Amino acid sequence: MRFRHPDGSTIHLAYCTNVHPAETLDGVLAQLRDHCEPVRRRLGRDRLGIGLWLARDAAHALVTDPSALRGLRCELERRGLEVVTLNGFPYEGFGAEEVKYRVYKPDWTDPERLEHTTALARVLAALLPDDVTEGSISTLPLAWRTALPQPNADGPADEPTRPARIALLALAQRLDALRELTGRSIRLGLEPEPGCVVETTGDAIAPLTAIAHDRIGICVDTCHLATSFEDPDTALDTLTRAGVPIVKSQLSAALHAEHPHLPEVRAALAAFDEPRFLHQTRTATAAGLRGTDDLGEALNGDALPDAAPWRAHFHVPLHAAPAAPLTSTLDVLSTALARLVGGPHPLTHHLEVETYTWQALPPELRPRGRTQLADGIAAELTLARDLLTDLGLKELP
């Protein structure tokens, strides 16, 4: 979906296909047929943007076979779909029964992450619509925090991240070369996430200013922003002052519990404690942010103070907040979106609805089959569309 900003530029809105796990190119083609096109039809649109997730095997098949890449582009056009952004965070196995910490491997200290992301950039440059010259890719924020060695007492504090920064600089050079070769500009955004080396937008400033390349910036995920209790205006203003490019933003909402000390609230939260994904949980205290790696850890014992609200990294559907006594952080998303695209000039032109947890919801909230899932995704995109038009953007055909 495309929107015209009052300054004349185009804002792209997509939904991320990591909600439909597929490891192979055949699986990706099936997604377009079984899920993406039905969502487009529900919205009554001739064209729908999708943020493709391409697992390792699918990306490899596309980058090594020009005919397969041409075939995917033709299939997108045939089904009224367009791609300007990729989700490059998960590498493979995102549809496994247990993902948890595996989603952070390989990290940016592993050469395979550089090679995979290079492949994604080459694929995206070939998939961009004819009238679009800029694409974006989101990626993991360097590494999970325990994956890197502790700083040497005699060395610089940022020494553990040096291999990752070197890899990102190498990617930036490859993206420059790709621009010269194809005329397409592809940018990469680190996606701050609780528990990672880059957990908050503030954590991203030092490594990104050290890299200092306009093709490497940040992807602001509004669920992660909320989970870390970051104020959207403060976070985005700080990024802007530091000159950090906001490559894209993922529109998502976290799980919020206002009174986690109450038994009924604990019981409601327990329904979201599931075995597939990691649900980092945080609370803001006078001494700073406190957290656990997963929701179950927070619920068991006294690992997390419960005198103040909790937020959990659980992407809840944008249009359907959980029933009381829980809610979502849709207000954080709305505030962030107003700052991202509601000003005289947008801070980013790529927006992506990313609710990948539909099948991880409590059983009574899960969609039953493709039809209900398509209905839910369409409802999320409708909400996002309404937020954008309320900010003065005009929906384009």
Short mmCIF file of N, CA and C in Angstrom, two decimals, residues 15-160:
data_model
loop_
_atom_site.label_atom_id
_atom_site.label_comp_id
_atom_site.label_asym_id
_atom_site.label_seq_id
_atom_site.Cartn_x
_atom_site.Cartn_y
_atom_site.Cartn_z
N TYR A 15 2.97 -5.68 4.96
CA TYR A 15 2.91 -6.59 6.10
C TYR A 15 3.95 -7.67 5.90
N CYS A 16 4.54 -8.13 7.01
CA CYS A 16 5.67 -9.03 6.95
C CYS A 16 5.22 -10.48 6.82
N THR A 17 5.85 -11.20 5.88
CA THR A 17 5.44 -12.58 5.62
C THR A 17 6.09 -13.59 6.55
N ASN A 18 6.83 -13.14 7.58
CA ASN A 18 7.36 -14.12 8.52
C ASN A 18 6.25 -14.76 9.36
N VAL A 19 5.03 -14.25 9.23
CA VAL A 19 3.88 -14.89 9.86
C VAL A 19 3.50 -16.17 9.13
N HIS A 20 3.99 -16.33 7.90
CA HIS A 20 3.74 -17.54 7.11
C HIS A 20 5.07 -18.26 6.89
N PRO A 21 5.56 -19.00 7.84
CA PRO A 21 6.91 -19.57 7.72
C PRO A 21 7.07 -20.44 6.48
N ALA A 22 8.15 -20.20 5.78
CA ALA A 22 8.51 -21.03 4.62
C ALA A 22 10.02 -21.00 4.48
N GLU A 23 10.62 -22.15 4.30
CA GLU A 23 12.08 -22.24 4.21
C GLU A 23 12.58 -22.29 2.78
N THR A 24 11.71 -22.58 1.82
CA THR A 24 12.13 -22.80 0.44
C THR A 24 11.43 -21.82 -0.49
N LEU A 25 11.94 -21.72 -1.70
CA LEU A 25 11.32 -20.84 -2.69
C LEU A 25 9.91 -21.32 -3.02
N ASP A 26 9.73 -22.62 -3.12
CA ASP A 26 8.38 -23.13 -3.37
C ASP A 26 7.42 -22.70 -2.27
N GLY A 27 7.91 -22.71 -1.02
CA GLY A 27 7.09 -22.26 0.08
C GLY A 27 6.73 -20.79 -0.02
N VAL A 28 7.68 -19.98 -0.46
CA VAL A 28 7.42 -18.55 -0.64
C VAL A 28 6.35 -18.34 -1.72
N LEU A 29 6.46 -19.05 -2.82
CA LEU A 29 5.47 -18.92 -3.89
C LEU A 29 4.08 -19.33 -3.40
N ALA A 30 4.04 -20.36 -2.55
CA ALA A 30 2.76 -20.78 -1.98
C ALA A 30 2.18 -19.70 -1.06
N GLN A 31 3.05 -19.01 -0.33
CA GLN A 31 2.58 -17.91 0.53
C GLN A 31 1.85 -16.84 -0.29
N LEU A 32 2.44 -16.49 -1.42
CA LEU A 32 1.84 -15.45 -2.25
C LEU A 32 0.43 -15.85 -2.67
N ARG A 33 0.28 -17.12 -3.03
CA ARG A 33 -1.01 -17.63 -3.50
C ARG A 33 -2.01 -17.79 -2.37
N ASP A 34 -1.57 -18.38 -1.27
CA ASP A 34 -2.49 -18.80 -0.21
C ASP A 34 -2.79 -17.72 0.81
N HIS A 35 -1.90 -16.76 0.95
CA HIS A 35 -2.06 -15.76 2.01
C HIS A 35 -2.04 -14.31 1.51
N CYS A 36 -0.97 -13.95 0.79
CA CYS A 36 -0.79 -12.54 0.44
C CYS A 36 -1.86 -12.02 -0.51
N GLU A 37 -2.11 -12.76 -1.58
CA GLU A 37 -3.15 -12.31 -2.51
C GLU A 37 -4.52 -12.27 -1.85
N PRO A 38 -4.91 -13.26 -1.03
CA PRO A 38 -6.20 -13.14 -0.34
C PRO A 38 -6.30 -11.92 0.57
N VAL A 39 -5.20 -11.54 1.24
CA VAL A 39 -5.23 -10.32 2.05
C VAL A 39 -5.48 -9.10 1.17
N ARG A 40 -4.77 -9.05 0.04
CA ARG A 40 -4.97 -7.92 -0.88
C ARG A 40 -6.43 -7.82 -1.32
N ARG A 41 -7.01 -8.95 -1.64
CA ARG A 41 -8.40 -8.94 -2.11
C ARG A 41 -9.35 -8.47 -1.00
N ARG A 42 -9.08 -8.87 0.23
CA ARG A 42 -9.93 -8.41 1.34
C ARG A 42 -9.88 -6.90 1.50
N LEU A 43 -8.74 -6.33 1.20
CA LEU A 43 -8.58 -4.88 1.33
C LEU A 43 -9.12 -4.12 0.13
N GLY A 44 -9.50 -4.85 -0.91
CA GLY A 44 -10.02 -4.21 -2.10
C GLY A 44 -8.98 -3.40 -2.84
N ARG A 45 -7.73 -3.84 -2.77
CA ARG A 45 -6.62 -3.10 -3.38
C ARG A 45 -6.13 -3.81 -4.65
N ASP A 46 -5.71 -3.01 -5.61
CA ASP A 46 -5.08 -3.59 -6.79
C ASP A 46 -3.62 -3.95 -6.52
N ARG A 47 -3.06 -3.34 -5.47
CA ARG A 47 -1.64 -3.54 -5.16
C ARG A 47 -1.47 -3.58 -3.64
N LEU A 48 -0.69 -4.54 -3.18
CA LEU A 48 -0.41 -4.67 -1.75
C LEU A 48 1.08 -4.86 -1.54
N GLY A 49 1.63 -4.12 -0.60
CA GLY A 49 3.03 -4.28 -0.27
C GLY A 49 3.22 -5.41 0.74
N ILE A 50 4.23 -6.23 0.51
CA ILE A 50 4.58 -7.27 1.48
C ILE A 50 6.06 -7.14 1.82
N GLY A 51 6.37 -7.37 3.09
CA GLY A 51 7.75 -7.42 3.54
C GLY A 51 8.17 -8.87 3.56
N LEU A 52 8.88 -9.30 2.54
CA LEU A 52 9.23 -10.72 2.42
C LEU A 52 10.24 -11.14 3.48
N TRP A 53 9.99 -12.31 4.08
CA TRP A 53 11.04 -13.00 4.83
C TRP A 53 11.52 -14.15 3.97
N LEU A 54 12.81 -14.14 3.65
CA LEU A 54 13.42 -15.20 2.84
C LEU A 54 14.43 -15.94 3.69
N ALA A 55 14.13 -17.18 4.02
CA ALA A 55 15.07 -18.02 4.77
C ALA A 55 16.30 -18.30 3.91
N ARG A 56 17.33 -18.85 4.54
CA ARG A 56 18.60 -19.08 3.86
C ARG A 56 18.43 -19.82 2.54
N ASP A 57 17.71 -20.95 2.56
CA ASP A 57 17.59 -21.77 1.36
C ASP A 57 16.86 -21.03 0.24
N ALA A 58 15.82 -20.28 0.60
CA ALA A 58 15.07 -19.53 -0.41
C ALA A 58 15.92 -18.42 -1.01
N ALA A 59 16.64 -17.71 -0.15
CA ALA A 59 17.50 -16.63 -0.64
C ALA A 59 18.60 -17.18 -1.54
N HIS A 60 19.18 -18.31 -1.15
CA HIS A 60 20.25 -18.91 -1.95
C HIS A 60 19.72 -19.34 -3.32
N ALA A 61 18.53 -19.92 -3.34
CA ALA A 61 17.96 -20.35 -4.61
C ALA A 61 17.74 -19.17 -5.55
N LEU A 62 17.33 -18.05 -5.00
CA LEU A 62 17.04 -16.87 -5.83
C LEU A 62 18.31 -16.20 -6.34
N VAL A 63 19.31 -16.10 -5.47
CA VAL A 63 20.51 -15.36 -5.86
C VAL A 63 21.40 -16.16 -6.80
N THR A 64 21.22 -17.48 -6.84
CA THR A 64 22.05 -18.31 -7.71
C THR A 64 21.34 -18.72 -8.99
N ASP A 65 20.07 -18.37 -9.14
CA ASP A 65 19.30 -18.79 -10.32
C ASP A 65 18.52 -17.59 -10.85
N PRO A 66 19.06 -16.88 -11.84
CA PRO A 66 18.36 -15.71 -12.38
C PRO A 66 16.95 -16.01 -12.86
N SER A 67 16.72 -17.19 -13.40
CA SER A 67 15.38 -17.52 -13.88
C SER A 67 14.39 -17.64 -12.72
N ALA A 68 14.85 -18.17 -11.58
CA ALA A 68 13.99 -18.26 -10.40
C ALA A 68 13.64 -16.87 -9.88
N LEU A 69 14.62 -15.98 -9.92
CA LEU A 69 14.38 -14.61 -9.47
C LEU A 69 13.39 -13.90 -10.39
N ARG A 70 13.56 -14.08 -11.67
CA ARG A 70 12.61 -13.49 -12.62
C ARG A 70 11.22 -14.09 -12.41
N GLY A 71 11.18 -15.39 -12.11
CA GLY A 71 9.89 -16.03 -11.88
C GLY A 71 9.18 -15.47 -10.66
N LEU A 72 9.93 -15.21 -9.58
CA LEU A 72 9.32 -14.63 -8.38
C LEU A 72 8.80 -13.23 -8.66
N ARG A 73 9.58 -12.45 -9.38
CA ARG A 73 9.13 -11.09 -9.71
C ARG A 73 7.84 -11.14 -10.54
N CYS A 74 7.78 -12.02 -11.49
CA CYS A 74 6.56 -12.16 -12.31
C CYS A 74 5.37 -12.61 -11.47
N GLU A 75 5.62 -13.52 -10.53
CA GLU A 75 4.53 -14.00 -9.67
C GLU A 75 4.01 -12.88 -8.78
N LEU A 76 4.90 -12.05 -8.26
CA LEU A 76 4.48 -10.90 -7.47
C LEU A 76 3.58 -9.98 -8.29
N GLU A 77 4.01 -9.67 -9.49
CA GLU A 77 3.24 -8.78 -10.34
C GLU A 77 1.89 -9.39 -10.69
N ARG A 78 1.88 -10.68 -10.97
CA ARG A 78 0.64 -11.36 -11.35
C ARG A 78 -0.39 -11.33 -10.24
N ARG A 79 0.08 -11.37 -9.01
CA ARG A 79 -0.83 -11.42 -7.86
C ARG A 79 -1.07 -10.05 -7.23
N GLY A 80 -0.58 -8.98 -7.88
CA GLY A 80 -0.83 -7.63 -7.38
C GLY A 80 -0.05 -7.32 -6.11
N LEU A 81 1.16 -7.84 -6.01
CA LEU A 81 1.98 -7.66 -4.82
C LEU A 81 3.27 -6.94 -5.18
N GLU A 82 3.81 -6.17 -4.24
CA GLU A 82 5.09 -5.51 -4.48
C GLU A 82 5.96 -5.59 -3.23
N VAL A 83 7.26 -5.54 -3.44
CA VAL A 83 8.23 -5.69 -2.35
C VAL A 83 9.22 -4.53 -2.40
N VAL A 84 9.28 -3.76 -1.31
CA VAL A 84 10.32 -2.73 -1.17
C VAL A 84 11.17 -2.98 0.07
N THR A 85 10.77 -3.96 0.89
CA THR A 85 11.51 -4.23 2.12
C THR A 85 11.53 -5.73 2.40
N LEU A 86 12.63 -6.18 3.01
CA LEU A 86 12.78 -7.56 3.44
C LEU A 86 13.03 -7.61 4.93
N ASN A 87 12.56 -8.67 5.57
CA ASN A 87 12.91 -8.94 6.96
C ASN A 87 14.08 -9.91 6.95
N GLY A 88 15.27 -9.40 7.26
CA GLY A 88 16.47 -10.22 7.23
C GLY A 88 16.92 -10.68 8.60
N PHE A 89 16.04 -10.58 9.60
CA PHE A 89 16.41 -10.95 10.98
C PHE A 89 16.52 -12.47 11.13
N PRO A 90 15.42 -13.23 11.01
CA PRO A 90 15.56 -14.70 11.12
C PRO A 90 16.33 -15.25 9.93
N TYR A 91 17.19 -16.19 10.19
CA TYR A 91 18.03 -16.80 9.16
C TYR A 91 17.38 -18.06 8.60
N GLU A 92 16.87 -18.87 9.49
CA GLU A 92 16.15 -20.09 9.10
C GLU A 92 15.41 -20.62 10.32
N GLY A 93 14.49 -21.54 10.09
CA GLY A 93 13.81 -22.21 11.19
C GLY A 93 12.83 -21.37 11.97
N PHE A 94 12.32 -20.28 11.37
CA PHE A 94 11.40 -19.42 12.13
C PHE A 94 10.05 -20.08 12.33
N GLY A 95 9.77 -21.10 11.56
CA GLY A 95 8.52 -21.83 11.74
C GLY A 95 8.66 -23.07 12.60
N ALA A 96 9.83 -23.25 13.22
CA ALA A 96 10.05 -24.43 14.06
C ALA A 96 9.17 -24.40 15.30
N GLU A 97 8.98 -25.57 15.91
CA GLU A 97 8.16 -25.64 17.11
C GLU A 97 8.76 -24.85 18.26
N GLU A 98 10.10 -24.76 18.29
CA GLU A 98 10.77 -23.92 19.29
C GLU A 98 11.84 -23.09 18.60
N VAL A 99 11.66 -21.77 18.64
CA VAL A 99 12.62 -20.84 18.03
C VAL A 99 13.53 -20.26 19.11
N LYS A 100 12.93 -19.57 20.07
CA LYS A 100 13.65 -19.00 21.22
C LYS A 100 14.96 -18.33 20.80
N TYR A 101 16.09 -18.75 21.43
CA TYR A 101 17.37 -18.08 21.21
C TYR A 101 17.95 -18.36 19.82
N ARG A 102 17.44 -19.35 19.12
CA ARG A 102 17.99 -19.71 17.81
C ARG A 102 17.84 -18.58 16.80
N VAL A 103 16.87 -17.68 17.02
CA VAL A 103 16.62 -16.63 16.05
C VAL A 103 17.79 -15.65 15.95
N TYR A 104 18.69 -15.67 16.93
CA TYR A 104 19.82 -14.73 16.94
C TYR A 104 21.07 -15.31 16.28
N LYS A 105 20.95 -16.46 15.68
CA LYS A 105 22.08 -17.09 15.01
C LYS A 105 21.81 -17.25 13.51
N PRO A 106 22.83 -17.07 12.67
CA PRO A 106 24.15 -16.53 12.98
C PRO A 106 24.07 -15.03 13.25
N ASP A 107 24.96 -14.53 14.11
CA ASP A 107 24.95 -13.10 14.38
C ASP A 107 25.97 -12.40 13.49
N TRP A 108 26.18 -11.12 13.74
CA TRP A 108 27.03 -10.33 12.84
C TRP A 108 28.53 -10.56 13.05
N THR A 109 28.89 -11.44 13.98
CA THR A 109 30.30 -11.85 14.07
C THR A 109 30.58 -13.09 13.22
N ASP A 110 29.53 -13.68 12.67
CA ASP A 110 29.65 -14.89 11.84
C ASP A 110 29.61 -14.47 10.37
N PRO A 111 30.61 -14.86 9.58
CA PRO A 111 30.62 -14.47 8.16
C PRO A 111 29.35 -14.85 7.40
N GLU A 112 28.65 -15.88 7.86
CA GLU A 112 27.45 -16.31 7.15
C GLU A 112 26.37 -15.23 7.21
N ARG A 113 26.33 -14.45 8.27
CA ARG A 113 25.34 -13.38 8.34
C ARG A 113 25.61 -12.35 7.24
N LEU A 114 26.85 -12.01 7.04
CA LEU A 114 27.21 -11.06 5.98
C LEU A 114 26.84 -11.62 4.61
N GLU A 115 27.14 -12.88 4.37
CA GLU A 115 26.86 -13.47 3.07
C GLU A 115 25.35 -13.56 2.81
N HIS A 116 24.60 -13.95 3.84
CA HIS A 116 23.15 -14.06 3.69
C HIS A 116 22.54 -12.69 3.42
N THR A 117 22.97 -11.68 4.14
CA THR A 117 22.40 -10.35 3.96
C THR A 117 22.79 -9.77 2.61
N THR A 118 23.99 -10.08 2.14
CA THR A 118 24.38 -9.66 0.79
C THR A 118 23.46 -10.29 -0.25
N ALA A 119 23.16 -11.56 -0.07
CA ALA A 119 22.24 -12.24 -0.99
C ALA A 119 20.86 -11.57 -0.96
N LEU A 120 20.38 -11.24 0.22
CA LEU A 120 19.08 -10.58 0.34
C LEU A 120 19.08 -9.25 -0.40
N ALA A 121 20.15 -8.49 -0.26
CA ALA A 121 20.23 -7.20 -0.94
C ALA A 121 20.18 -7.36 -2.45
N ARG A 122 20.89 -8.34 -2.96
CA ARG A 122 20.88 -8.58 -4.41
C ARG A 122 19.48 -8.98 -4.89
N VAL A 123 18.82 -9.83 -4.10
CA VAL A 123 17.46 -10.24 -4.45
C VAL A 123 16.52 -9.03 -4.44
N LEU A 124 16.61 -8.22 -3.38
CA LEU A 124 15.70 -7.09 -3.26
C LEU A 124 15.90 -6.09 -4.40
N ALA A 125 17.15 -5.86 -4.79
CA ALA A 125 17.40 -4.93 -5.89
C ALA A 125 16.69 -5.39 -7.16
N ALA A 126 16.56 -6.69 -7.34
CA ALA A 126 15.89 -7.23 -8.53
C ALA A 126 14.38 -7.25 -8.40
N LEU A 127 13.87 -7.22 -7.17
CA LEU A 127 12.42 -7.31 -6.95
C LEU A 127 11.74 -5.95 -6.86
N LEU A 128 12.49 -4.89 -6.62
CA LEU A 128 11.88 -3.58 -6.47
C LEU A 128 11.02 -3.23 -7.69
N PRO A 129 9.86 -2.64 -7.48
CA PRO A 129 9.03 -2.21 -8.62
C PRO A 129 9.82 -1.25 -9.52
N ASP A 130 9.41 -1.15 -10.76
CA ASP A 130 10.14 -0.33 -11.72
C ASP A 130 10.23 1.14 -11.32
N ASP A 131 9.22 1.63 -10.60
CA ASP A 131 9.21 3.05 -10.23
C ASP A 131 9.76 3.30 -8.83
N VAL A 132 10.43 2.30 -8.24
CA VAL A 132 11.01 2.44 -6.90
C VAL A 132 12.51 2.16 -6.99
N THR A 133 13.30 3.04 -6.40
CA THR A 133 14.76 2.87 -6.47
C THR A 133 15.39 2.60 -5.12
N GLU A 134 14.60 2.63 -4.04
CA GLU A 134 15.16 2.43 -2.71
C GLU A 134 14.47 1.26 -2.00
N GLY A 135 15.30 0.36 -1.46
CA GLY A 135 14.79 -0.78 -0.70
C GLY A 135 15.42 -0.82 0.69
N SER A 136 14.82 -1.59 1.58
CA SER A 136 15.33 -1.68 2.95
C SER A 136 15.31 -3.12 3.43
N ILE A 137 16.23 -3.41 4.33
CA ILE A 137 16.31 -4.73 4.97
C ILE A 137 16.51 -4.51 6.46
N SER A 138 15.74 -5.20 7.27
CA SER A 138 15.96 -5.16 8.72
C SER A 138 16.77 -6.38 9.13
N THR A 139 17.58 -6.21 10.18
CA THR A 139 18.45 -7.30 10.62
C THR A 139 18.60 -7.29 12.13
N LEU A 140 19.15 -8.39 12.67
CA LEU A 140 19.30 -8.47 14.12
C LEU A 140 20.31 -7.44 14.62
N PRO A 141 20.16 -6.98 15.85
CA PRO A 141 20.99 -5.91 16.39
C PRO A 141 22.34 -6.42 16.89
N LEU A 142 23.18 -6.79 15.96
CA LEU A 142 24.53 -7.32 16.16
C LEU A 142 24.52 -8.75 16.67
N ALA A 143 24.00 -8.98 17.90
CA ALA A 143 24.04 -10.32 18.49
C ALA A 143 23.24 -10.33 19.77
N TRP A 144 22.92 -11.52 20.23
CA TRP A 144 22.37 -11.68 21.58
C TRP A 144 23.46 -11.28 22.57
N ARG A 145 23.08 -10.70 23.70
CA ARG A 145 24.06 -10.04 24.58
C ARG A 145 25.13 -10.99 25.11
N THR A 146 24.80 -12.27 25.30
CA THR A 146 25.78 -13.20 25.86
C THR A 146 26.62 -13.88 24.79
N ALA A 147 26.35 -13.57 23.52
CA ALA A 147 27.08 -14.22 22.43
C ALA A 147 28.47 -13.62 22.22
N LEU A 148 28.67 -12.39 22.68
CA LEU A 148 29.96 -11.73 22.49
C LEU A 148 30.77 -11.81 23.78
N PRO A 149 32.10 -11.85 23.67
CA PRO A 149 32.94 -11.88 24.87
C PRO A 149 32.83 -10.58 25.66
N GLN A 150 33.11 -10.65 26.94
CA GLN A 150 33.12 -9.46 27.76
C GLN A 150 34.31 -8.57 27.38
N PRO A 151 34.18 -7.25 27.50
CA PRO A 151 35.28 -6.36 27.15
C PRO A 151 36.53 -6.67 27.97
N ASN A 152 37.67 -6.60 27.34
CA ASN A 152 38.95 -6.75 28.03
C ASN A 152 39.20 -5.53 28.90
N ALA A 153 39.63 -5.76 30.12
CA ALA A 153 39.85 -4.66 31.04
C ALA A 153 40.86 -3.65 30.50
N ASP A 154 41.77 -4.12 29.67
CA ASP A 154 42.81 -3.23 29.13
C ASP A 154 42.47 -2.68 27.75
N GLY A 155 41.31 -3.11 27.20
CA GLY A 155 40.96 -2.69 25.85
C GLY A 155 39.76 -1.77 25.84
N PRO A 156 39.40 -1.25 24.67
CA PRO A 156 38.24 -0.37 24.56
C PRO A 156 36.95 -1.11 24.86
N ALA A 157 35.97 -0.38 25.38
CA ALA A 157 34.70 -1.00 25.79
C ALA A 157 33.96 -1.62 24.61
N ASP A 158 34.16 -1.08 23.41
CA ASP A 158 33.42 -1.58 22.25
C ASP A 158 34.18 -2.67 21.49
N GLU A 159 35.26 -3.18 22.05
CA GLU A 159 36.06 -4.18 21.36
C GLU A 159 35.27 -5.43 20.98
N PRO A 160 34.37 -5.96 21.84
CA PRO A 160 33.62 -7.17 21.45
C PRO A 160 32.77 -6.99 20.21
#
